[in-house]
Amino acid sequence: MKHPYLHFFYLSAIGFYIFGFEYVPAQDYPNLLYQAHIFTQLVFHGNTFGGVFSLYTYIPPNAISTVVIAIFSIISNPFFSGKLYLFLLGVALYSGIYRYLKSFEIQYYFLIASISFYLTFNLHYVAAYLNFVTGLAVVLHILATIRNN
């Protein structure tokens, strides 16, 4: 049996975890905001901070969350940008896990949604190791698409 409001409930819980606190209770979250602010100032505003910071011509692969939060920071303040990225990442991870489990043709939608919600709040997401979680969400969506075709 499908539960029409189940996804709304779980996504609301993810939203409450992120937007319900002034400062998100995550370990690496302040570092990501700091890095995103420095990146935004260096790249988009030309601020060199008196030569203290410099930008190399390559971006390491584990900097995707910093770059995305920095791009969001152009439109909004860094705190809201970080929360928005965390929320979108939570939705992407939840839907990736849900799609992947559903690709096995399990008919217990409540169970799939509950497991997806449980696995969304893994150590990496709660501790804000967002680069790993971003890659995991992308890989899960790719695997689900491959399995469905």
PDB file of C-alpha atoms in Angstrom:
ATOM      1  CA  MET A   1       0.000   0.000   0.000  1.00  0.00           C
ATOM      2  CA  LYS A   2       1.311   3.425  -0.903  1.00  0.00           C
ATOM      3  CA  HIS A   3       1.285   6.124   1.736  1.00  0.00           C
ATOM      4  CA  PRO A   4       0.810   9.516   0.030  1.00  0.00           C
ATOM      5  CA  TYR A   5       2.125  11.659   2.893  1.00  0.00           C
ATOM      6  CA  LEU A   6       4.984   9.441   3.976  1.00  0.00           C
ATOM      7  CA  HIS A   7       7.630  11.176   1.844  1.00  0.00           C
ATOM      8  CA  PHE A   8       6.364  14.560   2.995  1.00  0.00           C
ATOM      9  CA  PHE A   9       6.717  13.461   6.620  1.00  0.00           C
ATOM     10  CA  TYR A  10      10.263  12.178   6.172  1.00  0.00           C
ATOM     11  CA  LEU A  11      11.401  15.194   4.128  1.00  0.00           C
ATOM     12  CA  SER A  12       9.842  17.486   6.732  1.00  0.00           C
ATOM     13  CA  ALA A  13      11.880  15.701   9.402  1.00  0.00           C
ATOM     14  CA  ILE A  14      15.046  16.297   7.367  1.00  0.00           C
ATOM     15  CA  GLY A  15      14.028  19.952   6.985  1.00  0.00           C
ATOM     16  CA  PHE A  16      13.410  20.274  10.720  1.00  0.00           C
ATOM     17  CA  TYR A  17      16.849  18.844  11.480  1.00  0.00           C
ATOM     18  CA  ILE A  18      18.440  21.462   9.248  1.00  0.00           C
ATOM     19  CA  PHE A  19      16.228  24.537   9.539  1.00  0.00           C
ATOM     20  CA  GLY A  20      15.051  23.908  13.116  1.00  0.00           C
ATOM     21  CA  PHE A  21      18.354  25.044  14.592  1.00  0.00           C
ATOM     22  CA  GLU A  22      20.115  28.348  14.216  1.00  0.00           C
ATOM     23  CA  TYR A  23      23.388  26.481  13.815  1.00  0.00           C
ATOM     24  CA  VAL A  24      23.164  23.016  12.288  1.00  0.00           C
ATOM     25  CA  PRO A  25      24.497  20.416  14.766  1.00  0.00           C
ATOM     26  CA  ALA A  26      27.074  18.904  12.441  1.00  0.00           C
ATOM     27  CA  GLN A  27      30.794  18.463  12.960  1.00  0.00           C
ATOM     28  CA  ASP A  28      32.309  19.805   9.727  1.00  0.00           C
ATOM     29  CA  TYR A  29      29.534  22.260   8.904  1.00  0.00           C
ATOM     30  CA  PRO A  30      31.308  25.411  10.242  1.00  0.00           C
ATOM     31  CA  ASN A  31      34.440  24.507   8.268  1.00  0.00           C
ATOM     32  CA  LEU A  32      32.413  24.151   5.070  1.00  0.00           C
ATOM     33  CA  LEU A  33      30.801  27.552   5.605  1.00  0.00           C
ATOM     34  CA  TYR A  34      34.189  29.122   6.241  1.00  0.00           C
ATOM     35  CA  GLN A  35      35.701  27.531   3.132  1.00  0.00           C
ATOM     36  CA  ALA A  36      32.704  28.546   1.032  1.00  0.00           C
ATOM     37  CA  HIS A  37      32.937  32.143   2.259  1.00  0.00           C
ATOM     38  CA  ILE A  38      36.652  32.326   1.429  1.00  0.00           C
ATOM     39  CA  PHE A  39      36.019  30.739  -1.991  1.00  0.00           C
ATOM     40  CA  THR A  40      33.187  33.190  -2.732  1.00  0.00           C
ATOM     41  CA  GLN A  41      35.293  36.177  -1.747  1.00  0.00           C
ATOM     42  CA  LEU A  42      38.302  35.034  -3.773  1.00  0.00           C
ATOM     43  CA  VAL A  43      36.530  33.920  -6.952  1.00  0.00           C
ATOM     44  CA  PHE A  44      33.409  36.046  -7.229  1.00  0.00           C
ATOM     45  CA  HIS A  45      34.326  39.253  -5.391  1.00  0.00           C
ATOM     46  CA  GLY A  46      38.064  39.536  -6.061  1.00  0.00           C
ATOM     47  CA  ASN A  47      38.945  39.904  -2.388  1.00  0.00           C
ATOM     48  CA  THR A  48      42.512  38.737  -1.782  1.00  0.00           C
ATOM     49  CA  PHE A  49      42.442  39.217   2.011  1.00  0.00           C
ATOM     50  CA  GLY A  50      45.733  41.103   1.826  1.00  0.00           C
ATOM     51  CA  GLY A  51      47.502  38.184   0.132  1.00  0.00           C
ATOM     52  CA  VAL A  52      46.867  35.759   2.996  1.00  0.00           C
ATOM     53  CA  PHE A  53      44.833  33.362   0.837  1.00  0.00           C
ATOM     54  CA  SER A  54      45.548  32.267  -2.701  1.00  0.00           C
ATOM     55  CA  LEU A  55      43.655  30.056  -5.095  1.00  0.00           C
ATOM     56  CA  TYR A  56      45.419  27.341  -7.044  1.00  0.00           C
ATOM     57  CA  THR A  57      44.314  26.645 -10.597  1.00  0.00           C
ATOM     58  CA  TYR A  58      42.798  23.260  -9.765  1.00  0.00           C
ATOM     59  CA  ILE A  59      39.921  22.292  -7.528  1.00  0.00           C
ATOM     60  CA  PRO A  60      40.328  18.996  -5.667  1.00  0.00           C
ATOM     61  CA  PRO A  61      37.523  16.470  -6.142  1.00  0.00           C
ATOM     62  CA  ASN A  62      36.489  16.668  -2.504  1.00  0.00           C
ATOM     63  CA  ALA A  63      35.647  20.369  -2.786  1.00  0.00           C
ATOM     64  CA  ILE A  64      32.253  20.008  -4.462  1.00  0.00           C
ATOM     65  CA  SER A  65      30.281  20.994  -1.367  1.00  0.00           C
ATOM     66  CA  THR A  66      32.463  24.061  -0.825  1.00  0.00           C
ATOM     67  CA  VAL A  67      31.953  25.176  -4.417  1.00  0.00           C
ATOM     68  CA  VAL A  68      28.174  24.593  -4.358  1.00  0.00           C
ATOM     69  CA  ILE A  69      27.733  26.432  -1.057  1.00  0.00           C
ATOM     70  CA  ALA A  70      29.888  29.264  -2.433  1.00  0.00           C
ATOM     71  CA  ILE A  71      27.692  29.518  -5.526  1.00  0.00           C
ATOM     72  CA  PHE A  72      24.569  29.564  -3.337  1.00  0.00           C
ATOM     73  CA  SER A  73      26.274  32.264  -1.222  1.00  0.00           C
ATOM     74  CA  ILE A  74      26.201  34.642  -4.171  1.00  0.00           C
ATOM     75  CA  ILE A  75      22.406  34.755  -3.874  1.00  0.00           C
ATOM     76  CA  SER A  76      21.986  34.401  -0.108  1.00  0.00           C
ATOM     77  CA  ASN A  77      24.001  34.553   3.097  1.00  0.00           C
ATOM     78  CA  PRO A  78      26.400  31.687   3.858  1.00  0.00           C
ATOM     79  CA  PHE A  79      24.316  30.250   6.714  1.00  0.00           C
ATOM     80  CA  PHE A  80      21.182  29.858   4.622  1.00  0.00           C
ATOM     81  CA  SER A  81      23.235  28.638   1.660  1.00  0.00           C
ATOM     82  CA  GLY A  82      24.765  25.870   3.753  1.00  0.00           C
ATOM     83  CA  LYS A  83      21.374  24.852   5.108  1.00  0.00           C
ATOM     84  CA  LEU A  84      19.879  24.866   1.615  1.00  0.00           C
ATOM     85  CA  TYR A  85      22.676  22.640   0.323  1.00  0.00           C
ATOM     86  CA  LEU A  86      22.280  20.280   3.292  1.00  0.00           C
ATOM     87  CA  PHE A  87      18.538  20.046   2.674  1.00  0.00           C
ATOM     88  CA  LEU A  88      18.901  19.453  -1.067  1.00  0.00           C
ATOM     89  CA  LEU A  89      21.564  16.861  -0.353  1.00  0.00           C
ATOM     90  CA  GLY A  90      19.294  15.153   2.179  1.00  0.00           C
ATOM     91  CA  VAL A  91      16.483  15.038  -0.387  1.00  0.00           C
ATOM     92  CA  ALA A  92      18.869  13.689  -3.037  1.00  0.00           C
ATOM     93  CA  LEU A  93      20.227  11.032  -0.689  1.00  0.00           C
ATOM     94  CA  TYR A  94      16.762   9.998   0.525  1.00  0.00           C
ATOM     95  CA  SER A  95      15.404   9.765  -3.017  1.00  0.00           C
ATOM     96  CA  GLY A  96      18.532   7.939  -4.227  1.00  0.00           C
ATOM     97  CA  ILE A  97      18.247   5.303  -1.527  1.00  0.00           C
ATOM     98  CA  TYR A  98      14.497   5.031  -2.129  1.00  0.00           C
ATOM     99  CA  ARG A  99      14.901   4.650  -5.903  1.00  0.00           C
ATOM    100  CA  TYR A 100      17.686   2.106  -5.487  1.00  0.00           C
ATOM    101  CA  LEU A 101      15.706  -0.046  -3.042  1.00  0.00           C
ATOM    102  CA  LYS A 102      12.570   0.281  -5.163  1.00  0.00           C
ATOM    103  CA  SER A 103      14.521  -0.981  -8.199  1.00  0.00           C
ATOM    104  CA  PHE A 104      14.531  -4.413  -6.539  1.00  0.00           C
ATOM    105  CA  GLU A 105      10.731  -4.430  -7.001  1.00  0.00           C
ATOM    106  CA  ILE A 106       9.928  -4.557  -3.301  1.00  0.00           C
ATOM    107  CA  GLN A 107       6.249  -3.760  -2.806  1.00  0.00           C
ATOM    108  CA  TYR A 108       6.456  -2.599   0.829  1.00  0.00           C
ATOM    109  CA  TYR A 109       6.645   1.146   0.196  1.00  0.00           C
ATOM    110  CA  PHE A 110       6.392   2.057   3.871  1.00  0.00           C
ATOM    111  CA  LEU A 111       9.373  -0.180   4.623  1.00  0.00           C
ATOM    112  CA  ILE A 112      11.414   1.212   1.727  1.00  0.00           C
ATOM    113  CA  ALA A 113      10.682   4.798   2.743  1.00  0.00           C
ATOM    114  CA  SER A 114      11.485   4.094   6.395  1.00  0.00           C
ATOM    115  CA  ILE A 115      14.781   2.400   5.532  1.00  0.00           C
ATOM    116  CA  SER A 116      15.636   5.262   3.177  1.00  0.00           C
ATOM    117  CA  PHE A 117      14.989   7.812   5.912  1.00  0.00           C
ATOM    118  CA  TYR A 118      17.022   5.797   8.412  1.00  0.00           C
ATOM    119  CA  LEU A 119      19.966   5.472   6.011  1.00  0.00           C
ATOM    120  CA  THR A 120      19.826   9.165   5.087  1.00  0.00           C
ATOM    121  CA  PHE A 121      20.842  10.078   8.620  1.00  0.00           C
ATOM    122  CA  ASN A 122      24.095   8.166   8.473  1.00  0.00           C
ATOM    123  CA  LEU A 123      27.286   9.254  10.218  1.00  0.00           C
ATOM    124  CA  HIS A 124      28.600  11.034   7.141  1.00  0.00           C
ATOM    125  CA  TYR A 125      25.464  13.159   6.712  1.00  0.00           C
ATOM    126  CA  VAL A 126      25.083  14.039  10.389  1.00  0.00           C
ATOM    127  CA  ALA A 127      28.780  14.858  10.762  1.00  0.00           C
ATOM    128  CA  ALA A 128      28.569  16.924   7.528  1.00  0.00           C
ATOM    129  CA  TYR A 129      31.103  14.959   5.505  1.00  0.00           C
ATOM    130  CA  LEU A 130      29.198  16.281   2.545  1.00  0.00           C
ATOM    131  CA  ASN A 131      31.595  15.448  -0.264  1.00  0.00           C
ATOM    132  CA  PHE A 132      31.224  11.724   0.395  1.00  0.00           C
ATOM    133  CA  VAL A 133      27.448  12.015   0.786  1.00  0.00           C
ATOM    134  CA  THR A 134      27.170  13.975  -2.473  1.00  0.00           C
ATOM    135  CA  GLY A 135      29.010  11.231  -4.319  1.00  0.00           C
ATOM    136  CA  LEU A 136      26.896   8.569  -2.634  1.00  0.00           C
ATOM    137  CA  ALA A 137      23.649  10.267  -3.672  1.00  0.00           C
ATOM    138  CA  VAL A 138      24.837  10.572  -7.276  1.00  0.00           C
ATOM    139  CA  VAL A 139      25.994   6.944  -7.397  1.00  0.00           C
ATOM    140  CA  LEU A 140      22.702   5.683  -5.942  1.00  0.00           C
ATOM    141  CA  HIS A 141      20.696   7.593  -8.552  1.00  0.00           C
ATOM    142  CA  ILE A 142      22.942   6.235 -11.309  1.00  0.00           C
ATOM    143  CA  LEU A 143      22.624   2.652 -10.022  1.00  0.00           C
ATOM    144  CA  ALA A 144      18.845   2.980  -9.735  1.00  0.00           C
ATOM    145  CA  THR A 145      18.643   4.298 -13.305  1.00  0.00           C
ATOM    146  CA  ILE A 146      20.821   1.437 -14.582  1.00  0.00           C
ATOM    147  CA  ARG A 147      18.734  -1.166 -12.738  1.00  0.00           C
ATOM    148  CA  ASN A 148      15.462   0.286 -14.046  1.00  0.00           C
ATOM    149  CA  ASN A 149      16.621   0.189 -17.684  1.00  0.00           C
TER     150      ASN A 149
END
